[in-house]
Structure formats: C-alpha cells, structure tokens
C-alpha cells in the first residue's frame, strides 16, 4: 500500500489552502476561512514533525553504520559490494563484499554469516543493506518488470522518489526523479562499498527482479534526479 503518512502534511496544507480561499471569496463564510487557516497550520506542523523524526532516526542509525564501516575497514575488505538476490543466499537479499575486485561470480557458499566464499574459494563479507530491508518491505509489489518494481517500491511504498525510468542494456541505467537524500553513512568507507541509500535499494531490487548479481558501476546527481548505472554479473 502507498505510504500515506508522508503525504499527510502536504495534503493538509493543500486542503487548508483551498478552504481558506473559498472562505475568503464567498460572503458569509468567514468561519470556513478560519478553519482553512487552522488546517494549513496543522499541515505545516505535521510535515515539520515528520521531517524531524526522520532526521532523528537517520542520526541514530548512522552510529550502527559507523561500526559496520569500522569492521569492514579493519578486515581489509573494502571493495565495491555485489548485490545478491535472495535465491543466492537462501533468505533476504544480501551484499557480498569481495576480498578482491571481481567482474563475475561463481557459486556462493555461506560459511557462517558474515563470511561467504565465492568463485575459486575466495572469501568475502556478507552483509544486509538498506536495499535488503527495502526488498522485504516491497515484496508484494515486486514483479518481473524492473521499472514497474522500482517505481512501486521507491515511489508508492517508500516515498523516496517521485518517478523512476529504466534504460536496459549491457549497463542498466536507472534515473530516479526527486530522489530523497538520506545521509545514512556520512563519509565512512561503507558508502564507497554499498553506494548511497537509494542506489542500494535500486541495486537490491534489480538483483531480485533479474535474479542475478548486480554491482553499482557509478551514481551521480542530475538536476534533482539520481542516475544509477548497474552492471549485471554472472550467475551467483
């Protein structure tokens, strides 16, 4: 279902504006104008409260990610993460952080989380990501169509964007319009490994839809949109 909570503030402001205008223009409807102004103010307060709550949650979560980043750096495994579908790991989709940069993968074998082997016996770290949680939250709206699945999840379910467009090919291009900036990792090493929060979600959903390992090639901002380019790797 769509996330109606994040729409409450703007909806109340729009309703309040409409009531105030009608009350102002129509003779004898001054009480309606007063009601409209009151509803508009409530909308502002609701919107402010949601923004403050989100900021607080992000700040609290960032401490956990700082610890993860420190562990990743201490292990010496700081390479671009490879997003794996749930079918490859027997549970929720995960991110494999390989011990060396890879362009393709062999079979994934979980030694015991957070360790896994891949290819010719190389060892890497297996971690959950923001994308892992997003796939779980959007499971019912993920289908075999990539663009529809991304739109349903990012726009309808999570309210993290206004629109999504996908260009498929050897490199998959995803343009996320109005992507919300969520600074979950700060400047820690884990950002370079997992990508931004929205890019992580895009990669996880793509891996799940295509049932293939996915790597984030790069990401960039463009006039309010986030451009994410993905590489499809060999079978996990």
PDB file of C-alpha atoms in Angstrom:
ATOM      1  CA  UNK A   1       0.000   0.000   0.000  1.00  0.00           C
ATOM      2  CA  UNK A   2       1.157   3.584  -0.581  1.00  0.00           C
ATOM      3  CA  UNK A   3       2.869   5.341   2.308  1.00  0.00           C
ATOM      4  CA  UNK A   4       0.121   7.787   3.319  1.00  0.00           C
ATOM      5  CA  UNK A   5       1.915   9.022   6.415  1.00  0.00           C
ATOM      6  CA  UNK A   6       4.493  11.026   4.417  1.00  0.00           C
ATOM      7  CA  UNK A   7       1.671  12.640   2.406  1.00  0.00           C
ATOM      8  CA  UNK A   8      -0.285  13.827   5.450  1.00  0.00           C
ATOM      9  CA  UNK A   9       1.483  17.192   5.852  1.00  0.00           C
ATOM     10  CA  UNK A  10       1.230  18.342   2.201  1.00  0.00           C
ATOM     11  CA  UNK A  11      -2.355  17.041   1.948  1.00  0.00           C
ATOM     12  CA  UNK A  12      -3.475  19.032   4.992  1.00  0.00           C
ATOM     13  CA  UNK A  13      -1.736  22.149   3.685  1.00  0.00           C
ATOM     14  CA  UNK A  14      -3.448  21.799   0.315  1.00  0.00           C
ATOM     15  CA  UNK A  15      -6.861  21.242   1.940  1.00  0.00           C
ATOM     16  CA  UNK A  16      -6.367  24.172   4.300  1.00  0.00           C
ATOM     17  CA  UNK A  17      -5.397  26.467   1.429  1.00  0.00           C
ATOM     18  CA  UNK A  18      -8.495  25.500  -0.547  1.00  0.00           C
ATOM     19  CA  UNK A  19     -10.831  26.036   2.419  1.00  0.00           C
ATOM     20  CA  UNK A  20      -9.255  29.405   3.232  1.00  0.00           C
ATOM     21  CA  UNK A  21      -9.590  30.645  -0.355  1.00  0.00           C
ATOM     22  CA  UNK A  22     -13.232  29.584  -0.611  1.00  0.00           C
ATOM     23  CA  UNK A  23     -13.995  31.143   2.760  1.00  0.00           C
ATOM     24  CA  UNK A  24     -12.325  34.389   1.738  1.00  0.00           C
ATOM     25  CA  UNK A  25     -14.052  34.676  -1.647  1.00  0.00           C
ATOM     26  CA  UNK A  26     -17.559  33.692  -0.593  1.00  0.00           C
ATOM     27  CA  UNK A  27     -19.544  36.189   1.555  1.00  0.00           C
ATOM     28  CA  UNK A  28     -20.618  34.879   4.926  1.00  0.00           C
ATOM     29  CA  UNK A  29     -18.072  32.038   5.023  1.00  0.00           C
ATOM     30  CA  UNK A  30     -15.520  33.658   7.321  1.00  0.00           C
ATOM     31  CA  UNK A  31     -15.598  30.662   9.719  1.00  0.00           C
ATOM     32  CA  UNK A  32     -14.613  28.417   6.797  1.00  0.00           C
ATOM     33  CA  UNK A  33     -11.643  30.691   6.082  1.00  0.00           C
ATOM     34  CA  UNK A  34     -10.563  30.484   9.725  1.00  0.00           C
ATOM     35  CA  UNK A  35     -10.899  26.697   9.621  1.00  0.00           C
ATOM     36  CA  UNK A  36      -8.810  26.598   6.431  1.00  0.00           C
ATOM     37  CA  UNK A  37      -6.015  28.617   8.012  1.00  0.00           C
ATOM     38  CA  UNK A  38      -6.058  26.303  11.038  1.00  0.00           C
ATOM     39  CA  UNK A  39      -5.860  23.167   8.870  1.00  0.00           C
ATOM     40  CA  UNK A  40      -2.988  24.705   6.879  1.00  0.00           C
ATOM     41  CA  UNK A  41      -1.029  25.389  10.088  1.00  0.00           C
ATOM     42  CA  UNK A  42      -1.658  21.834  11.292  1.00  0.00           C
ATOM     43  CA  UNK A  43      -0.290  20.581   7.970  1.00  0.00           C
ATOM     44  CA  UNK A  44       2.903  22.588   8.473  1.00  0.00           C
ATOM     45  CA  UNK A  45       3.338  21.159  11.979  1.00  0.00           C
ATOM     46  CA  UNK A  46       2.729  17.601  10.799  1.00  0.00           C
ATOM     47  CA  UNK A  47       5.240  17.999   7.982  1.00  0.00           C
ATOM     48  CA  UNK A  48       7.836  19.503  10.324  1.00  0.00           C
ATOM     49  CA  UNK A  49       7.357  16.694  12.828  1.00  0.00           C
ATOM     50  CA  UNK A  50       7.816  14.006  10.157  1.00  0.00           C
ATOM     51  CA  UNK A  51      10.998  15.668   8.944  1.00  0.00           C
ATOM     52  CA  UNK A  52      12.369  15.975  12.474  1.00  0.00           C
ATOM     53  CA  UNK A  53      11.541  12.341  13.229  1.00  0.00           C
ATOM     54  CA  UNK A  54      13.238  11.150  10.030  1.00  0.00           C
ATOM     55  CA  UNK A  55      16.342  13.207  10.844  1.00  0.00           C
ATOM     56  CA  UNK A  56      16.485  11.725  14.343  1.00  0.00           C
ATOM     57  CA  UNK A  57      16.113   8.157  13.067  1.00  0.00           C
ATOM     58  CA  UNK A  58      18.863   8.690  10.484  1.00  0.00           C
ATOM     59  CA  UNK A  59      21.202  10.088  13.144  1.00  0.00           C
ATOM     60  CA  UNK A  60      20.569   7.115  15.421  1.00  0.00           C
ATOM     61  CA  UNK A  61      21.070   4.600  12.593  1.00  0.00           C
ATOM     62  CA  UNK A  62      24.288   6.276  11.437  1.00  0.00           C
ATOM     63  CA  UNK A  63      26.048   5.131  14.638  1.00  0.00           C
ATOM     64  CA  UNK A  64      25.426   1.494  13.729  1.00  0.00           C
ATOM     65  CA  UNK A  65      26.721   2.054  10.206  1.00  0.00           C
ATOM     66  CA  UNK A  66      29.861   3.714  11.577  1.00  0.00           C
ATOM     67  CA  UNK A  67      30.547   0.494  13.492  1.00  0.00           C
ATOM     68  CA  UNK A  68      29.960  -1.617  10.382  1.00  0.00           C
ATOM     69  CA  UNK A  69      32.279   0.665   8.421  1.00  0.00           C
ATOM     70  CA  UNK A  70      34.997   0.292  11.062  1.00  0.00           C
ATOM     71  CA  UNK A  71      34.703  -3.517  10.934  1.00  0.00           C
ATOM     72  CA  UNK A  72      34.870  -3.511   7.133  1.00  0.00           C
ATOM     73  CA  UNK A  73      37.967  -1.315   7.154  1.00  0.00           C
ATOM     74  CA  UNK A  74      39.601  -3.441   9.863  1.00  0.00           C
ATOM     75  CA  UNK A  75      39.022  -6.587   7.789  1.00  0.00           C
ATOM     76  CA  UNK A  76      40.809  -5.018   4.834  1.00  0.00           C
ATOM     77  CA  UNK A  77      37.867  -5.888   2.569  1.00  0.00           C
ATOM     78  CA  UNK A  78      36.930  -2.537   1.047  1.00  0.00           C
ATOM     79  CA  UNK A  79      35.746  -3.295  -2.494  1.00  0.00           C
ATOM     80  CA  UNK A  80      32.512  -2.431  -4.268  1.00  0.00           C
ATOM     81  CA  UNK A  81      29.686  -4.568  -2.931  1.00  0.00           C
ATOM     82  CA  UNK A  82      27.878  -7.076  -5.134  1.00  0.00           C
ATOM     83  CA  UNK A  83      24.131  -7.207  -4.581  1.00  0.00           C
ATOM     84  CA  UNK A  84      22.827 -10.762  -4.479  1.00  0.00           C
ATOM     85  CA  UNK A  85      19.217 -11.909  -4.928  1.00  0.00           C
ATOM     86  CA  UNK A  86      17.545 -13.808  -2.122  1.00  0.00           C
ATOM     87  CA  UNK A  87      17.757 -17.038  -4.161  1.00  0.00           C
ATOM     88  CA  UNK A  88      21.569 -16.904  -3.956  1.00  0.00           C
ATOM     89  CA  UNK A  89      21.757 -16.759  -0.179  1.00  0.00           C
ATOM     90  CA  UNK A  90      18.635 -18.587   0.913  1.00  0.00           C
ATOM     91  CA  UNK A  91      16.944 -15.702   2.700  1.00  0.00           C
ATOM     92  CA  UNK A  92      16.761 -11.959   2.260  1.00  0.00           C
ATOM     93  CA  UNK A  93      18.896 -10.369  -0.466  1.00  0.00           C
ATOM     94  CA  UNK A  94      22.394  -9.534   0.760  1.00  0.00           C
ATOM     95  CA  UNK A  95      25.537  -7.697  -0.312  1.00  0.00           C
ATOM     96  CA  UNK A  96      28.766  -9.606  -0.854  1.00  0.00           C
ATOM     97  CA  UNK A  97      31.868  -7.508  -0.211  1.00  0.00           C
ATOM     98  CA  UNK A  98      34.575  -9.436  -2.065  1.00  0.00           C
ATOM     99  CA  UNK A  99      38.149  -9.650  -0.821  1.00  0.00           C
ATOM    100  CA  UNK A 100      39.336  -8.672  -4.312  1.00  0.00           C
ATOM    101  CA  UNK A 101      37.557  -6.789  -7.132  1.00  0.00           C
ATOM    102  CA  UNK A 102      35.556  -9.182  -9.334  1.00  0.00           C
ATOM    103  CA  UNK A 103      33.774  -8.958 -12.690  1.00  0.00           C
ATOM    104  CA  UNK A 104      31.919 -12.278 -12.396  1.00  0.00           C
ATOM    105  CA  UNK A 105      30.971 -14.754  -9.701  1.00  0.00           C
ATOM    106  CA  UNK A 106      30.928 -18.468  -9.230  1.00  0.00           C
ATOM    107  CA  UNK A 107      28.795 -20.269  -6.678  1.00  0.00           C
ATOM    108  CA  UNK A 108      28.192 -18.516  -3.370  1.00  0.00           C
ATOM    109  CA  UNK A 109      28.650 -20.640  -0.272  1.00  0.00           C
ATOM    110  CA  UNK A 110      27.832 -19.226   3.151  1.00  0.00           C
ATOM    111  CA  UNK A 111      30.418 -20.281   5.729  1.00  0.00           C
ATOM    112  CA  UNK A 112      28.614 -18.578   8.551  1.00  0.00           C
ATOM    113  CA  UNK A 113      27.431 -15.005   8.399  1.00  0.00           C
ATOM    114  CA  UNK A 114      29.066 -12.637   7.796  1.00  0.00           C
ATOM    115  CA  UNK A 115      31.507 -14.845   5.868  1.00  0.00           C
ATOM    116  CA  UNK A 116      30.968 -16.442   2.459  1.00  0.00           C
ATOM    117  CA  UNK A 117      33.107 -17.996  -0.241  1.00  0.00           C
ATOM    118  CA  UNK A 118      32.700 -17.384  -3.969  1.00  0.00           C
ATOM    119  CA  UNK A 119      34.433 -18.172  -7.235  1.00  0.00           C
ATOM    120  CA  UNK A 120      37.524 -20.333  -6.712  1.00  0.00           C
ATOM    121  CA  UNK A 121      37.308 -20.278  -2.919  1.00  0.00           C
ATOM    122  CA  UNK A 122      37.845 -16.571  -2.286  1.00  0.00           C
ATOM    123  CA  UNK A 123      36.319 -15.227   0.929  1.00  0.00           C
ATOM    124  CA  UNK A 124      34.163 -12.140   1.356  1.00  0.00           C
ATOM    125  CA  UNK A 125      31.819 -10.470   3.814  1.00  0.00           C
ATOM    126  CA  UNK A 126      28.063 -10.965   3.503  1.00  0.00           C
ATOM    127  CA  UNK A 127      26.032  -8.059   4.859  1.00  0.00           C
ATOM    128  CA  UNK A 128      22.458  -6.813   4.907  1.00  0.00           C
ATOM    129  CA  UNK A 129      21.951  -3.370   3.361  1.00  0.00           C
ATOM    130  CA  UNK A 130      19.232  -0.721   3.126  1.00  0.00           C
ATOM    131  CA  UNK A 131      18.261  -2.492  -0.083  1.00  0.00           C
ATOM    132  CA  UNK A 132      17.754  -5.752   1.810  1.00  0.00           C
ATOM    133  CA  UNK A 133      15.154  -4.123   4.031  1.00  0.00           C
ATOM    134  CA  UNK A 134      13.524  -2.347   1.094  1.00  0.00           C
ATOM    135  CA  UNK A 135      13.008  -5.613  -0.790  1.00  0.00           C
ATOM    136  CA  UNK A 136      11.390  -7.127   2.304  1.00  0.00           C
ATOM    137  CA  UNK A 137       9.074  -4.112   2.643  1.00  0.00           C
ATOM    138  CA  UNK A 138       8.183  -4.114  -1.061  1.00  0.00           C
ATOM    139  CA  UNK A 139       7.973  -7.869  -1.626  1.00  0.00           C
ATOM    140  CA  UNK A 140       4.302  -7.765  -2.636  1.00  0.00           C
ATOM    141  CA  UNK A 141       4.826  -5.107  -5.324  1.00  0.00           C
ATOM    142  CA  UNK A 142       7.975  -6.562  -6.910  1.00  0.00           C
ATOM    143  CA  UNK A 143       7.242  -8.257 -10.229  1.00  0.00           C
ATOM    144  CA  UNK A 144       9.165  -9.466 -13.269  1.00  0.00           C
ATOM    145  CA  UNK A 145       9.166  -5.940 -14.727  1.00  0.00           C
ATOM    146  CA  UNK A 146      12.132  -3.930 -13.424  1.00  0.00           C
ATOM    147  CA  UNK A 147      10.878  -0.389 -13.995  1.00  0.00           C
ATOM    148  CA  UNK A 148       7.453  -1.147 -12.526  1.00  0.00           C
ATOM    149  CA  UNK A 149       9.003  -2.838  -9.497  1.00  0.00           C
ATOM    150  CA  UNK A 150      11.349   0.083  -8.838  1.00  0.00           C
ATOM    151  CA  UNK A 151       8.536   2.594  -9.229  1.00  0.00           C
ATOM    152  CA  UNK A 152       6.175   0.645  -6.968  1.00  0.00           C
ATOM    153  CA  UNK A 153       8.784   0.383  -4.239  1.00  0.00           C
ATOM    154  CA  UNK A 154      10.568   3.748  -4.350  1.00  0.00           C
ATOM    155  CA  UNK A 155       7.539   5.910  -5.153  1.00  0.00           C
ATOM    156  CA  UNK A 156       4.462   4.113  -3.811  1.00  0.00           C
ATOM    157  CA  UNK A 157       5.718   2.114  -0.854  1.00  0.00           C
ATOM    158  CA  UNK A 158       8.722   4.033   0.499  1.00  0.00           C
ATOM    159  CA  UNK A 159       8.013   7.582  -0.744  1.00  0.00           C
ATOM    160  CA  UNK A 160      11.702   8.047  -1.560  1.00  0.00           C
ATOM    161  CA  UNK A 161      11.211   9.391  -5.094  1.00  0.00           C
ATOM    162  CA  UNK A 162       8.706  10.949  -7.492  1.00  0.00           C
ATOM    163  CA  UNK A 163       9.423   8.772 -10.510  1.00  0.00           C
ATOM    164  CA  UNK A 164      11.689   6.103 -11.995  1.00  0.00           C
ATOM    165  CA  UNK A 165      12.844   5.443 -15.567  1.00  0.00           C
ATOM    166  CA  UNK A 166      14.967   2.453 -16.630  1.00  0.00           C
ATOM    167  CA  UNK A 167      17.175   2.002 -19.685  1.00  0.00           C
ATOM    168  CA  UNK A 168      18.174  -1.623 -20.082  1.00  0.00           C
ATOM    169  CA  UNK A 169      21.259  -2.863 -21.913  1.00  0.00           C
ATOM    170  CA  UNK A 170      24.750  -4.145 -21.139  1.00  0.00           C
ATOM    171  CA  UNK A 171      24.754  -1.476 -18.432  1.00  0.00           C
ATOM    172  CA  UNK A 172      21.374  -0.790 -16.820  1.00  0.00           C
ATOM    173  CA  UNK A 173      20.640   2.889 -16.323  1.00  0.00           C
ATOM    174  CA  UNK A 174      18.139   3.940 -13.661  1.00  0.00           C
ATOM    175  CA  UNK A 175      17.019   7.556 -13.331  1.00  0.00           C
ATOM    176  CA  UNK A 176      15.325   8.254 -10.015  1.00  0.00           C
ATOM    177  CA  UNK A 177      13.459  11.564 -10.143  1.00  0.00           C
ATOM    178  CA  UNK A 178      13.190  13.549  -6.929  1.00  0.00           C
ATOM    179  CA  UNK A 179      15.284  11.018  -5.005  1.00  0.00           C
ATOM    180  CA  UNK A 180      15.400  11.913  -1.323  1.00  0.00           C
ATOM    181  CA  UNK A 181      18.878  12.422   0.078  1.00  0.00           C
ATOM    182  CA  UNK A 182      19.359  10.202   3.131  1.00  0.00           C
ATOM    183  CA  UNK A 183      22.819  10.595   4.628  1.00  0.00           C
ATOM    184  CA  UNK A 184      22.949   7.307   6.485  1.00  0.00           C
ATOM    185  CA  UNK A 185      26.687   6.616   6.226  1.00  0.00           C
ATOM    186  CA  UNK A 186      28.272  10.074   6.262  1.00  0.00           C
ATOM    187  CA  UNK A 187      31.772   9.908   4.764  1.00  0.00           C
ATOM    188  CA  UNK A 188      32.545   6.438   6.113  1.00  0.00           C
ATOM    189  CA  UNK A 189      34.099   3.714   3.989  1.00  0.00           C
ATOM    190  CA  UNK A 190      30.817   1.792   3.849  1.00  0.00           C
ATOM    191  CA  UNK A 191      29.364   4.400   1.469  1.00  0.00           C
ATOM    192  CA  UNK A 192      32.014   3.582  -1.138  1.00  0.00           C
ATOM    193  CA  UNK A 193      31.222  -0.112  -0.694  1.00  0.00           C
ATOM    194  CA  UNK A 194      27.398  -0.021  -0.733  1.00  0.00           C
ATOM    195  CA  UNK A 195      26.619   3.212  -2.608  1.00  0.00           C
ATOM    196  CA  UNK A 196      24.023   5.705  -1.412  1.00  0.00           C
ATOM    197  CA  UNK A 197      20.840   4.514   0.290  1.00  0.00           C
ATOM    198  CA  UNK A 198      18.697   4.972  -2.836  1.00  0.00           C
ATOM    199  CA  UNK A 199      21.333   3.352  -5.068  1.00  0.00           C
ATOM    200  CA  UNK A 200      21.483   0.404  -2.667  1.00  0.00           C
ATOM    201  CA  UNK A 201      17.721  -0.031  -2.893  1.00  0.00           C
ATOM    202  CA  UNK A 202      17.833   0.203  -6.696  1.00  0.00           C
ATOM    203  CA  UNK A 203      20.584  -2.431  -6.872  1.00  0.00           C
ATOM    204  CA  UNK A 204      18.857  -4.832  -4.476  1.00  0.00           C
ATOM    205  CA  UNK A 205      15.525  -4.667  -6.293  1.00  0.00           C
ATOM    206  CA  UNK A 206      17.282  -5.112  -9.652  1.00  0.00           C
ATOM    207  CA  UNK A 207      19.124  -8.187  -8.353  1.00  0.00           C
ATOM    208  CA  UNK A 208      15.844  -9.606  -7.063  1.00  0.00           C
ATOM    209  CA  UNK A 209      13.883  -8.958 -10.280  1.00  0.00           C
ATOM    210  CA  UNK A 210      16.592 -10.264 -12.622  1.00  0.00           C
ATOM    211  CA  UNK A 211      17.724 -12.997 -10.195  1.00  0.00           C
ATOM    212  CA  UNK A 212      21.320 -12.050 -10.965  1.00  0.00           C
ATOM    213  CA  UNK A 213      24.185 -10.466  -9.004  1.00  0.00           C
ATOM    214  CA  UNK A 214      24.370  -6.699  -9.522  1.00  0.00           C
ATOM    215  CA  UNK A 215      27.182  -4.201  -8.997  1.00  0.00           C
ATOM    216  CA  UNK A 216      26.773  -0.428  -8.854  1.00  0.00           C
ATOM    217  CA  UNK A 217      29.029   0.946 -11.585  1.00  0.00           C
ATOM    218  CA  UNK A 218      28.515   4.574 -10.585  1.00  0.00           C
ATOM    219  CA  UNK A 219      25.930   7.110  -9.480  1.00  0.00           C
ATOM    220  CA  UNK A 220      25.561  10.855  -9.957  1.00  0.00           C
ATOM    221  CA  UNK A 221      23.109  13.687  -9.311  1.00  0.00           C
ATOM    222  CA  UNK A 222      21.489  15.429 -12.273  1.00  0.00           C
ATOM    223  CA  UNK A 223      19.049  18.315 -11.756  1.00  0.00           C
ATOM    224  CA  UNK A 224      17.276  16.793  -8.800  1.00  0.00           C
ATOM    225  CA  UNK A 225      17.482  13.221 -10.091  1.00  0.00           C
ATOM    226  CA  UNK A 226      19.812  10.409  -9.108  1.00  0.00           C
ATOM    227  CA  UNK A 227      21.373   8.497 -12.003  1.00  0.00           C
ATOM    228  CA  UNK A 228      22.485   4.969 -11.112  1.00  0.00           C
ATOM    229  CA  UNK A 229      24.301   2.677 -13.535  1.00  0.00           C
ATOM    230  CA  UNK A 230      24.363  -1.039 -12.793  1.00  0.00           C
ATOM    231  CA  UNK A 231      26.363  -3.972 -14.124  1.00  0.00           C
ATOM    232  CA  UNK A 232      24.864  -7.445 -14.296  1.00  0.00           C
ATOM    233  CA  UNK A 233      27.378 -10.115 -13.292  1.00  0.00           C
ATOM    234  CA  UNK A 234      27.404 -13.870 -13.870  1.00  0.00           C
ATOM    235  CA  UNK A 235      25.093 -16.262 -12.079  1.00  0.00           C
ATOM    236  CA  UNK A 236      25.514 -16.445  -8.311  1.00  0.00           C
TER     237      UNK A 236
END
